[in-house]
Tab-separated table of C-alpha atoms and ligand atoms in Angstrom:
chain	number	residue	atom	x	y	z
A	85	MET	CA	277.141	-63.361	-34.843
A	86	VAL	CA	279.942	-64.576	-32.631
A	87	ARG	CA	283.118	-62.487	-32.399
A	88	VAL	CA	286.273	-64.611	-32.447
A	89	ARG	CA	289.539	-63.333	-31.010
A	90	LEU	CA	292.906	-65.028	-30.732
A	91	GLU	CA	295.481	-64.508	-28.028
A	92	GLN	CA	298.608	-66.215	-26.837
A	93	GLY	CA	298.826	-67.178	-23.177
A	94	ASP	CA	297.658	-69.284	-20.274
A	95	ILE	CA	293.902	-69.920	-20.230
A	96	THR	CA	293.824	-70.348	-16.439
A	97	GLY	CA	294.280	-66.576	-15.985
A	98	VAL	CA	291.455	-65.526	-18.307
A	99	GLU	CA	288.608	-63.554	-16.759
A	100	ILE	CA	285.517	-64.618	-18.689
A	101	ASP	CA	282.219	-66.441	-18.083
A	102	ALA	CA	283.625	-69.864	-18.946
A	103	ILE	CA	286.906	-71.470	-19.923
A	104	VAL	CA	287.018	-74.799	-21.723
A	105	ASN	CA	289.164	-77.673	-20.506
A	106	ALA	CA	290.642	-80.263	-22.895
A	107	ALA	CA	289.951	-83.143	-20.516
A	108	ASN	CA	289.921	-86.925	-20.923
A	109	ASN	CA	287.038	-89.392	-20.572
A	110	SER	CA	287.732	-89.957	-16.864
A	111	LEU	CA	287.263	-86.243	-16.011
A	112	LEU	CA	289.703	-86.868	-13.179
A	113	GLY	CA	292.579	-84.712	-14.381
A	114	GLY	CA	295.688	-85.175	-16.474
A	115	GLY	CA	298.533	-83.155	-17.968
A	116	GLY	CA	298.562	-80.216	-20.379
A	117	VAL	CA	295.817	-77.643	-20.046
A	118	ASP	CA	293.784	-80.091	-17.918
A	119	GLY	CA	296.567	-80.290	-15.333
A	120	ALA	CA	297.030	-76.511	-15.399
A	121	ILE	CA	293.295	-75.859	-14.817
A	122	HIS	CA	293.059	-78.268	-11.874
A	123	ALA	CA	296.310	-76.965	-10.364
A	124	ALA	CA	295.317	-73.314	-10.605
A	125	GLY	CA	291.613	-73.793	-9.834
A	126	GLY	CA	292.102	-75.919	-6.746
A	127	PRO	CA	290.351	-79.033	-5.396
A	128	ARG	CA	286.763	-77.852	-5.871
A	129	ILE	CA	286.982	-78.580	-9.598
A	130	LEU	CA	288.107	-82.167	-9.037
A	131	ALA	CA	285.465	-82.618	-6.328
A	132	ALA	CA	282.791	-81.473	-8.810
A	133	CYS	CA	284.153	-83.859	-11.451
A	134	ARG	CA	284.098	-86.739	-8.973
A	135	GLU	CA	280.497	-85.888	-8.144
A	136	LEU	CA	279.582	-85.998	-11.845
A	137	ARG	CA	281.213	-89.430	-12.090
A	138	ARG	CA	279.272	-90.598	-9.038
A	139	THR	CA	275.935	-89.329	-10.393
A	140	THR	CA	275.248	-88.542	-14.060
A	141	LEU	CA	278.465	-89.768	-15.720
A	142	PRO	CA	279.434	-93.085	-14.086
A	143	ASP	CA	281.296	-94.185	-17.239
A	144	GLY	CA	282.962	-90.816	-17.762
A	145	LEU	CA	282.426	-88.092	-20.351
A	146	PRO	CA	282.149	-89.466	-23.904
A	147	THR	CA	284.466	-88.094	-26.569
A	148	GLY	CA	282.969	-85.024	-28.252
A	149	GLN	CA	280.707	-84.204	-25.291
A	150	ALA	CA	280.852	-81.318	-22.778
A	151	VAL	CA	279.918	-80.765	-19.144
A	152	ALA	CA	280.316	-77.793	-16.780
A	153	THR	CA	281.664	-77.480	-13.251
A	154	THR	CA	282.657	-74.718	-10.923
A	155	ALA	CA	285.887	-72.919	-11.796
A	156	GLY	CA	287.063	-73.070	-8.181
A	157	ARG	CA	289.433	-70.185	-7.534
A	158	LEU	CA	290.023	-69.341	-11.201
A	159	PRO	CA	288.901	-65.898	-12.397
A	160	ALA	CA	286.448	-67.565	-14.816
A	161	ARG	CA	282.994	-68.448	-13.444
A	162	HIS	CA	282.718	-71.922	-14.954
A	163	VAL	CA	284.895	-74.623	-16.461
A	164	ILE	CA	283.355	-76.480	-19.393
A	165	HIS	CA	285.118	-79.824	-19.750
A	166	VAL	CA	285.229	-81.377	-23.205
A	167	VAL	CA	286.948	-84.500	-24.485
A	168	GLY	CA	288.543	-84.136	-27.893
A	169	PRO	CA	289.319	-87.208	-29.990
A	170	ILE	CA	292.792	-88.732	-30.098
A	171	HIS	CA	294.117	-88.254	-33.627
A	172	ASP	CA	294.131	-91.490	-35.619
A	173	PRO	CA	295.566	-91.365	-39.165
A	174	ARG	CA	293.516	-94.482	-40.073
A	175	GLU	CA	290.141	-93.018	-39.112
A	176	ASP	CA	288.637	-89.577	-39.691
A	177	ARG	CA	287.494	-88.392	-36.272
A	178	SER	CA	287.047	-84.727	-37.297
A	179	ASP	CA	283.332	-84.818	-36.454
A	180	LEU	CA	284.147	-85.553	-32.834
A	181	LEU	CA	286.525	-82.597	-32.625
A	182	CYS	CA	283.846	-80.296	-34.116
A	183	SER	CA	281.312	-81.752	-31.650
A	184	ALA	CA	283.566	-80.903	-28.712
A	185	TYR	CA	283.451	-77.195	-29.713
A	186	VAL	CA	279.743	-77.155	-30.585
A	187	ASN	CA	278.758	-78.990	-27.390
A	188	ALA	CA	280.908	-76.630	-25.297
A	189	LEU	CA	278.964	-73.710	-26.787
A	190	ARG	CA	275.663	-75.503	-26.094
A	191	VAL	CA	276.643	-75.952	-22.437
A	192	ALA	CA	277.707	-72.286	-22.354
A	193	ASP	CA	274.231	-71.359	-23.604
A	194	GLU	CA	272.680	-73.421	-20.802
A	195	LEU	CA	274.855	-71.522	-18.316
A	196	GLY	CA	273.873	-68.174	-19.838
A	197	ALA	CA	277.533	-67.517	-20.625
A	198	SER	CA	278.191	-64.901	-23.298
A	199	GLY	CA	281.990	-65.185	-23.261
A	200	VAL	CA	283.903	-68.456	-23.633
A	201	ALA	CA	287.653	-69.111	-23.880
A	202	PHE	CA	288.942	-72.240	-25.633
A	203	PRO	CA	292.346	-73.896	-25.780
A	204	ALA	CA	293.410	-75.839	-28.876
A	205	VAL	CA	291.509	-79.042	-28.045
A	206	SER	CA	293.274	-82.281	-29.125
A	207	ALA	CA	296.297	-80.338	-30.413
A	208	GLY	CA	298.651	-81.465	-27.621
A	209	ALA	CA	298.808	-84.937	-26.086
A	210	TYR	CA	296.028	-86.136	-28.391
A	211	GLY	CA	298.265	-85.488	-31.392
A	212	TRP	CA	295.971	-83.651	-33.804
A	213	PRO	CA	297.901	-81.971	-36.659
A	214	LEU	CA	297.961	-78.315	-35.761
A	215	ASP	CA	296.688	-76.742	-38.977
A	216	ASP	CA	293.750	-79.137	-39.110
A	217	ALA	CA	292.979	-78.715	-35.400
A	218	ALA	CA	292.940	-74.945	-35.910
A	219	ARG	CA	290.744	-75.123	-39.020
A	220	LEU	CA	288.182	-77.388	-37.352
A	221	ALA	CA	288.140	-75.236	-34.204
A	222	VAL	CA	287.583	-71.972	-36.074
A	223	THR	CA	284.969	-73.291	-38.515
A	224	SER	CA	283.048	-75.092	-35.735
A	225	VAL	CA	282.758	-71.925	-33.700
A	226	LEU	CA	281.946	-69.665	-36.668
A	227	THR	CA	279.152	-71.921	-37.921
A	228	ALA	CA	277.627	-72.862	-34.541
A	229	THR	CA	274.165	-71.702	-33.553
A	230	THR	CA	274.746	-70.148	-30.141
A	231	ASN	CA	273.981	-67.162	-27.946
A	232	VAL	CA	277.670	-66.876	-27.044
A	233	ARG	CA	278.918	-63.552	-28.385
A	234	ASP	CA	282.592	-63.560	-27.483
A	235	VAL	CA	284.874	-66.526	-28.212
A	236	ARG	CA	288.533	-66.266	-27.304
A	237	PHE	CA	291.013	-68.897	-28.391
A	238	VAL	CA	293.797	-68.776	-25.826
A	239	LEU	CA	296.793	-70.444	-27.418
A	240	PHE	CA	299.740	-71.506	-25.376
A	241	ASP	CA	302.620	-70.985	-27.782
A	242	THR	CA	303.596	-69.127	-30.942
A	243	ARG	CA	303.228	-72.126	-33.250
A	244	VAL	CA	299.637	-72.773	-32.187
A	245	HIS	CA	298.828	-69.069	-32.317
A	246	GLN	CA	300.157	-68.879	-35.886
A	247	ALA	CA	298.095	-71.885	-36.974
A	248	PHE	CA	294.912	-70.328	-35.573
A	249	THR	CA	295.740	-66.952	-37.155
A	250	ALA	CA	295.997	-68.625	-40.567
A	251	ALA	CA	292.795	-70.639	-39.994
A	252	LEU	CA	290.824	-67.555	-38.961
A	253	ALA	CA	292.079	-65.587	-41.968
A	254	ALA	CA	291.083	-68.441	-44.293
A	255	ALA	CA	287.606	-68.714	-42.746
A	256	SER	CA	286.753	-64.981	-42.695
B	49	AR6	N1	296.550	-72.578	-21.404
B	49	AR6	C1	296.225	-72.710	-22.717
B	49	AR6	N2	296.645	-73.744	-23.482
B	49	AR6	C2	297.422	-74.684	-22.888
B	49	AR6	C3	297.792	-74.629	-21.515
B	49	AR6	C4	297.327	-73.512	-20.778
B	49	AR6	N3	297.608	-73.363	-19.481
B	49	AR6	N4	298.568	-75.723	-21.242
B	49	AR6	C5	298.675	-76.434	-22.393
B	49	AR6	N5	297.991	-75.806	-23.372
B	49	AR6	P1	296.599	-80.819	-24.229
B	49	AR6	P2	294.728	-82.553	-25.702
B	49	AR6	C6	297.821	-76.179	-24.792
B	49	AR6	O1	297.635	-81.875	-24.278
B	49	AR6	O2	295.644	-82.624	-26.864
B	49	AR6	C7	295.586	-84.196	-20.828
B	49	AR6	O3	296.442	-85.024	-20.119
B	49	AR6	C8	298.798	-77.154	-25.398
B	49	AR6	O4	300.019	-76.495	-25.730
B	49	AR6	O5	296.409	-80.091	-22.949
B	49	AR6	O6	293.257	-82.348	-25.943
B	49	AR6	C9	294.116	-84.571	-20.674
B	49	AR6	O7	293.848	-85.097	-19.386
B	49	AR6	C10	298.038	-77.593	-26.640
B	49	AR6	O8	298.191	-76.624	-27.690
B	49	AR6	O9	295.126	-81.427	-24.610
B	49	AR6	C11	293.946	-85.604	-21.741
B	49	AR6	O10	294.374	-86.874	-21.317
B	49	AR6	C12	296.571	-77.551	-26.185
B	49	AR6	O11	296.576	-76.830	-24.940
B	49	AR6	C13	294.844	-85.118	-22.853
B	49	AR6	O12	295.859	-84.344	-22.225
B	49	AR6	C14	295.950	-78.918	-25.935
B	49	AR6	O13	296.929	-79.806	-25.397
B	49	AR6	C15	294.105	-84.220	-23.805
B	49	AR6	O14	294.938	-83.898	-24.887
């Protein structure tokens, strides 16, 4: 059974086996948590992403999928990059957001990681309504089949933290 904890803060400072990046399909960086991870982790992360693009992912990382790289100089050992879906009120893309969490945990299993920290994937630039993003995140992690024992949601601000607190209470 996975233990889920919530905290408010900056995921780049978290000391854990793997942190998850809310990336985009290009894997070549961006704003938000993606920008913060590349800035704090240094150029080795981008070099590893470029190598993935050159080899196994020439068209980029599909939405809902996950792939790992070095964490560069971050305290975490690995970065697991996922691409959440952009919210679209005309189309239910919830499955892809759940897949991003489940596939991150699958990659963590492949790495032998027992602790994983997640940000609120798709809840920033990708425009997902916060309460729904929190509910999908929490239920995906709680129902996943994984060897990961310790999941930490590291939420950047009070509003996001409150949404995840409510979602976790509703799911437990
Ligand atoms: N630590 C933890 N959470 C953070 C941090 C941080 N250092 N910085 C921001 N957040 P977003 P998305 C929160 O936009 O919605 C990028 O440009 C933020 O407050 O980072 O999946 C990518 O390259 C929000 O709650 O990711 C993509 O193009 C959450 O992280 C696109 O944005 C997610 O916001 C992905 O958009």
